[in-house]
Amino acid sequence: MHHNSALVEARIRRFLDERLRPAVEVSTTPLDLTSWQAPGEPVPLAAAVAQEFTPLRVGAAWGRAWSTMWIRITGVVPEVQAGQQAELVFDLGFNAAEPGFQSEGTVYRIDGSIVKAVEPRNAHVPLDAAAGEPFELYLEAAANPDVAGGWDFQPTALGAWDTAGDEPLYRLRRADVVVRDLSAWELLQDAVVLQGLMGQLPEASPRRAEILAALERMVDAADPDDITGSIDAARDTLAAVLARPASGSAHAVHAVGHAHIDSAWLWPVRETQRKVARTFSNVLSLQHEDPDFQFAASSAQQYAWMKQYQPELFARLRDAIAAGRFHPAGGMWVESDTNMPGGEALARQFLHGKRFFLEEFGVEPLDVWLPDSFGYSAALPQIARAAGSRWMLTQKMSWNETNVMPHHTFHWEGMDGTRIFTHFPPVDTYNARLTSDELARAERQYAEKGAANTSLVPFGYGDGGGGPNREMLAAAARLRSLEGSPTVELSSPRRFFEAAEAEYVDPPVWTGEMYLEFHRGTYTSQARTKRGNRRSEHALREAELWATAAALRGAPYPYEELQEAWETVLLQQFHDILPGSSIAWVHREAELRYAEVLASTERIIAGSLTVVAGSGDTELRANAGPYAGGGSAAMGIAAVQGPEISATVARTTSGFELENEHLTVLIDGAGLITSLVVRATGRQAIAAGERGNLLQLHRDTPTQWDAWDIDEHYRRHVVDVTDVVSIDIIPHASAAVVCVIRELGGSRITQALTLHPDSHALDIETTVDWHERQKLLKLAFPLDVHTERATSEIQFGHIHRPTHANTSWDMARFETVAHRWVHVGEPGFGVAVANDSTYGHDMTRTPRAGGGTATTVRLSLLRAPLFPDPDADQGEHTFRVSVRPGASIADAVREGYRLNLPTRDIRGSGPAAPLLAVSSDAVVVEAVKLAEDRSGDLIVRLYEAHGGRTAARITAAFEFDGVIETDLIEREIEPTALSGVSNGDVEVELRAFQLVTLRFRRPRL
């Protein structure tokens, strides 16, 4: 048999492009258009329609970056024949960029209801009027710029309104009423699916040859002079190959409609609010056409925006959710980063998210839906299960640069031993289009072959939203059971997870964090955003504690103000805001919102302390931390006691000596620590021949993804910052303080090294006026500690990571995240390094003078990436770090809280006893608040912090009728830690790192 497959395939492609695609549109009629350009920020339809609209022609330039143009659209619905459909089609000036990364629009009826969006590859709008009837619609066209610019990571001015320029970015190319031939469109979908499948089959496959022959017969059957008249004959040629069912062993795909919508990224939050409306309206329109279509969307925040800004659309969402076709997913307020949010903040992501879904829709998502976050904390399994979740989905681990995750369906075990059933889709994308190459990849890469055979494919345009289109659903219908392809079932997250769990009853276990070997720079970029998050988390803890204490004394509890503050913080923990990977607009706004949170919490704290401490002029010290400090008990208020002793500072021939009863510190003339000795033991903490407090400047030029990445090659380019402009003693009433000023390029660095009288740690405050570009600033402490692992605080506990690079997994973990402290130790001696706003660290083994190894701890203070914000991190920053030698893990925990929850001096009538006292230092109270249901019950969240089993007694200074254990949503559960109540004391027994929520039932009036 003679044949030439390449020529046949070329003939088929030309037929599709030149004959069949044009045949889908039977006729086109231009629309009548007028427009009004909004002068600044977007306005609602009601405000727009009152403006003066002027004529608009196709071909007109429009839209300076981030602007909005309203277009009034009028026309008459044309007559159509059987098998035809009339609709509107627009081209706003779409370019080659993906949907969601360029211009897009929303079409409204005059009554304010949304029809659907207009986007690249989904630019049609249905007409709901009868033939011959006039219609009037309004198109809100958003001139969102393509900030990505082809992903060349070049600096761009498009990331803020005031720098983006005034030139129009787009040209209106099309606005027509189109009559569509439905049979021609169906034939096109048949051919596209078969063409795609054929491309995935082996050259020698009989199935491939069969499909090619059928497609060639299709071309033969289609009359080029009468495509419309020959459509049925052409479709008949494909019927047999489309009818062949998939093999019994074919991989089973659950296709879940999805549109990953970043709550901010290369667009501001206000644009996300419109993207959500566009996407959700697209979905509802598509579900009207295809009743089998299921769609899942995460992030309660995005639904809350619809409730606030699009109530008519929100009402339709309610109906679709009630009908079981639209599925709230994830159960979190946003798809947050999981590396940097504090433990209580991650708990609140679920508390606020699930309460919204339950209250608004009566639905509780049982999955954790985090396809795009940049690595996953080992604390997350316990937090998720404590919130009532059963399953988790992630996709991002497929981005690993070095190692391949060994599983796609598995139990993920957290640091405390909690497991959650987890799926990592082998399709390796959360924006699938249901193409044959995607499905073949899912089947090829699926790691569980032989034990299980089911995976999930999230499909739909995403990142910038958009969702599935009708071509994707056409593909799903044809691929439901088709020989040579995995089977495709339109599904939901719950249906998939129930099927996967039933199929794979004993999956493998992945233990510990899922560290993403990529995007390590996100622990450091946009330092002001990170500082705002850390400060806001601790301010909210303090505000809730004192507001609760005040409420127990009769003051009103500020529910609404606290909820608003928390939801701001939770939104800004989204995985492109807190990681520092968004445009300038986003981070400027985030800094403003954090300032509002801190102002709000300061009002609450001040007002509450006035109630708790009373009126008067007695000098008092309020301690919101979980440990005693500053002369006050944990979570209590005490009278201020002046220090009985002072730390001393003296000049030496080589620099300065600082001393108190615990430490002796030597600082040389360059402001570097040459000695840090624990006086009780004489043990030296600084490695021999090395100097601590060393600022180091690295070249920071990632291969790609500037704000996201720190690449390993940064280590090969380093300059030690040792030159001093000035160094001197700063007078202080009781502390020993040395101030060092340095200049570095265009930057100025001021450090205050402080030893307080009763402190076991040296405090270092570093203020940087930063004007470097593509540089990484680290603060190094070479410590005389021999260890194979470093310990880092994460949410509700800590994890150990190797300091060596024995394996490729160890080597890839060259930059890691920690919260308030890191600790390195050997038997009998350790050092804790705490911070108040830093997340990025590296801990390495270095040769030690005299033999053995020392350990260098470095904190990543600042970066200066150029994309997507060319001015990232420019300006002034302040970082507080403490170094505590002779520290245990328990000491490190205390030090982290001391630095992040400093006591505050107030005036009042007298001391106030703590609301709670805990008998064990290992059991840390993380939150004290009133219950969300406003019953007046008191919620206490606590955890075991040292990594071992602990029994503790909790003594309450308030009346309660009983205490129960709850989940994070504050619902009663079977007790796992609560062991009894006697004489008003609550007894608990916690396993290592266990997270416990207690509800103290308050007497009812």
mmCIF file of N, CA and C in Angstrom, residues 131-176:
data_model
loop_
_atom_site.group_PDB
_atom_site.id
_atom_site.type_symbol
_atom_site.label_atom_id
_atom_site.label_comp_id
_atom_site.label_asym_id
_atom_site.label_seq_id
_atom_site.Cartn_x
_atom_site.Cartn_y
_atom_site.Cartn_z
ATOM 1 N N ALA A 131 -35.734 36.469 17.049
ATOM 2 C CA ALA A 131 -35.371 36.986 15.736
ATOM 3 C C ALA A 131 -36.224 38.197 15.391
ATOM 4 N N GLY A 132 -35.579 39.231 14.852
ATOM 5 C CA GLY A 132 -36.260 40.454 14.473
ATOM 6 C C GLY A 132 -36.362 41.493 15.562
ATOM 7 N N GLU A 133 -36.026 41.096 16.805
ATOM 8 C CA GLU A 133 -36.121 42.045 17.921
ATOM 9 C C GLU A 133 -34.829 42.843 18.072
ATOM 10 N N PRO A 134 -34.965 44.122 18.427
ATOM 11 C CA PRO A 134 -33.762 44.919 18.695
ATOM 12 C C PRO A 134 -33.189 44.550 20.062
ATOM 13 N N PHE A 135 -31.920 44.826 20.254
ATOM 14 C CA PHE A 135 -31.281 44.583 21.545
ATOM 15 C C PHE A 135 -30.333 45.735 21.867
ATOM 16 N N GLU A 136 -30.113 45.914 23.155
ATOM 17 C CA GLU A 136 -29.161 46.917 23.635
ATOM 18 C C GLU A 136 -28.357 46.291 24.774
ATOM 19 N N LEU A 137 -27.050 46.273 24.602
ATOM 20 C CA LEU A 137 -26.150 45.712 25.597
ATOM 21 C C LEU A 137 -25.012 46.691 25.861
ATOM 22 N N TYR A 138 -24.308 46.487 26.976
ATOM 23 C CA TYR A 138 -23.164 47.339 27.320
ATOM 24 C C TYR A 138 -21.956 46.452 27.591
ATOM 25 N N LEU A 139 -20.860 46.803 26.944
ATOM 26 C CA LEU A 139 -19.614 46.069 27.098
ATOM 27 C C LEU A 139 -18.624 46.920 27.886
ATOM 28 N N GLU A 140 -18.235 46.428 29.070
ATOM 29 C CA GLU A 140 -17.209 47.075 29.878
ATOM 30 C C GLU A 140 -15.862 46.501 29.438
ATOM 31 N N ALA A 141 -15.108 47.265 28.659
ATOM 32 C CA ALA A 141 -13.845 46.796 28.098
ATOM 33 C C ALA A 141 -12.688 47.270 28.962
ATOM 34 N N ALA A 142 -11.905 46.334 29.449
ATOM 35 C CA ALA A 142 -10.777 46.634 30.338
ATOM 36 C C ALA A 142 -9.475 46.563 29.541
ATOM 37 N N ALA A 143 -8.737 47.657 29.556
ATOM 38 C CA ALA A 143 -7.471 47.720 28.818
ATOM 39 C C ALA A 143 -6.324 47.230 29.710
ATOM 40 N N ASN A 144 -6.439 46.004 30.166
ATOM 41 C CA ASN A 144 -5.377 45.447 30.996
ATOM 42 C C ASN A 144 -4.150 45.183 30.133
ATOM 43 N N PRO A 145 -2.998 45.659 30.550
ATOM 44 C CA PRO A 145 -1.805 45.473 29.714
ATOM 45 C C PRO A 145 -1.223 44.080 29.860
ATOM 46 N N ASP A 146 -0.482 43.662 28.850
ATOM 47 C CA ASP A 146 0.238 42.395 28.908
ATOM 48 C C ASP A 146 1.555 42.643 29.628
ATOM 49 N N VAL A 147 1.494 42.621 30.966
ATOM 50 C CA VAL A 147 2.683 42.899 31.777
ATOM 51 C C VAL A 147 3.761 41.855 31.537
ATOM 52 N N ALA A 148 3.358 40.616 31.306
ATOM 53 C CA ALA A 148 4.341 39.545 31.120
ATOM 54 C C ALA A 148 5.198 39.772 29.887
ATOM 55 N N GLY A 149 4.612 40.335 28.841
ATOM 56 C CA GLY A 149 5.381 40.704 27.659
ATOM 57 C C GLY A 149 6.163 39.570 27.035
ATOM 58 N N GLY A 150 5.566 38.395 26.930
ATOM 59 C CA GLY A 150 6.266 37.276 26.326
ATOM 60 C C GLY A 150 7.182 36.537 27.285
ATOM 61 N N TRP A 151 7.078 36.863 28.573
ATOM 62 C CA TRP A 151 7.860 36.192 29.616
ATOM 63 C C TRP A 151 9.361 36.278 29.347
ATOM 64 N N ASP A 152 9.807 37.480 29.005
ATOM 65 C CA ASP A 152 11.248 37.697 28.901
ATOM 66 C C ASP A 152 11.813 38.350 30.157
ATOM 67 N N PHE A 153 10.914 38.635 31.131
ATOM 68 C CA PHE A 153 11.297 39.123 32.457
ATOM 69 C C PHE A 153 12.059 40.444 32.403
ATOM 70 N N GLN A 154 11.719 41.257 31.425
ATOM 71 C CA GLN A 154 12.337 42.573 31.331
ATOM 72 C C GLN A 154 11.589 43.572 32.207
ATOM 73 N N PRO A 155 12.291 44.558 32.782
ATOM 74 C CA PRO A 155 11.608 45.572 33.592
ATOM 75 C C PRO A 155 10.518 46.256 32.776
ATOM 76 N N THR A 156 9.392 46.511 33.423
ATOM 77 C CA THR A 156 8.267 47.130 32.738
ATOM 78 C C THR A 156 7.662 48.225 33.601
ATOM 79 N N ALA A 157 7.246 49.283 32.931
ATOM 80 C CA ALA A 157 6.560 50.379 33.625
ATOM 81 C C ALA A 157 5.062 50.140 33.707
ATOM 82 N N LEU A 158 4.580 49.008 33.180
ATOM 83 C CA LEU A 158 3.141 48.756 33.094
ATOM 84 C C LEU A 158 2.520 48.333 34.416
ATOM 85 N N GLY A 159 3.324 48.176 35.464
ATOM 86 C CA GLY A 159 2.822 47.623 36.708
ATOM 87 C C GLY A 159 2.156 48.600 37.639
ATOM 88 N N ALA A 160 1.974 49.849 37.229
ATOM 89 C CA ALA A 160 1.278 50.821 38.069
ATOM 90 C C ALA A 160 0.621 51.858 37.157
ATOM 91 N N TRP A 161 -0.502 52.389 37.612
ATOM 92 C CA TRP A 161 -1.243 53.376 36.824
ATOM 93 C C TRP A 161 -0.368 54.581 36.487
ATOM 94 N N ASP A 162 0.394 55.059 37.458
ATOM 95 C CA ASP A 162 1.108 56.321 37.272
ATOM 96 C C ASP A 162 2.379 56.186 36.450
ATOM 97 N N THR A 163 2.794 54.959 36.128
ATOM 98 C CA THR A 163 3.989 54.789 35.301
ATOM 99 C C THR A 163 3.694 54.147 33.952
ATOM 100 N N ALA A 164 2.463 53.696 33.746
ATOM 101 C CA ALA A 164 2.154 52.878 32.569
ATOM 102 C C ALA A 164 2.032 53.666 31.278
ATOM 103 N N GLY A 165 1.880 54.992 31.353
ATOM 104 C CA GLY A 165 1.759 55.796 30.142
ATOM 105 C C GLY A 165 0.334 55.960 29.677
ATOM 106 N N ASP A 166 0.138 56.884 28.738
ATOM 107 C CA ASP A 166 -1.203 57.253 28.284
ATOM 108 C C ASP A 166 -1.544 56.759 26.885
ATOM 109 N N GLU A 167 -0.610 56.128 26.192
ATOM 110 C CA GLU A 167 -0.874 55.696 24.830
ATOM 111 C C GLU A 167 -1.851 54.520 24.809
ATOM 112 N N PRO A 168 -2.791 54.520 23.852
ATOM 113 C CA PRO A 168 -3.719 53.381 23.763
ATOM 114 C C PRO A 168 -2.984 52.094 23.407
ATOM 115 N N LEU A 169 -3.388 51.009 24.031
ATOM 116 C CA LEU A 169 -2.724 49.717 23.845
ATOM 117 C C LEU A 169 -3.405 48.840 22.804
ATOM 118 N N TYR A 170 -4.672 49.095 22.528
ATOM 119 C CA TYR A 170 -5.453 48.156 21.725
ATOM 120 C C TYR A 170 -6.169 48.877 20.590
ATOM 121 N N ARG A 171 -6.610 48.073 19.638
ATOM 122 C CA ARG A 171 -7.414 48.582 18.525
ATOM 123 C C ARG A 171 -8.602 47.640 18.346
ATOM 124 N N LEU A 172 -9.804 48.198 18.390
ATOM 125 C CA LEU A 172 -11.020 47.392 18.250
ATOM 126 C C LEU A 172 -11.067 46.804 16.846
ATOM 127 N N ARG A 173 -11.052 45.479 16.759
ATOM 128 C CA ARG A 173 -10.967 44.825 15.451
ATOM 129 C C ARG A 173 -12.305 44.274 14.959
ATOM 130 N N ARG A 174 -13.198 43.986 15.897
ATOM 131 C CA ARG A 174 -14.426 43.338 15.434
ATOM 132 C C ARG A 174 -15.542 43.542 16.424
ATOM 133 N N ALA A 175 -16.771 43.748 15.906
ATOM 134 C CA ALA A 175 -17.985 43.804 16.711
ATOM 135 C C ALA A 175 -19.137 43.477 15.762
ATOM 136 N N ASP A 176 -19.507 42.189 15.687
ATOM 137 C CA ASP A 176 -20.466 41.716 14.686
ATOM 138 C C ASP A 176 -21.556 40.859 15.315
#
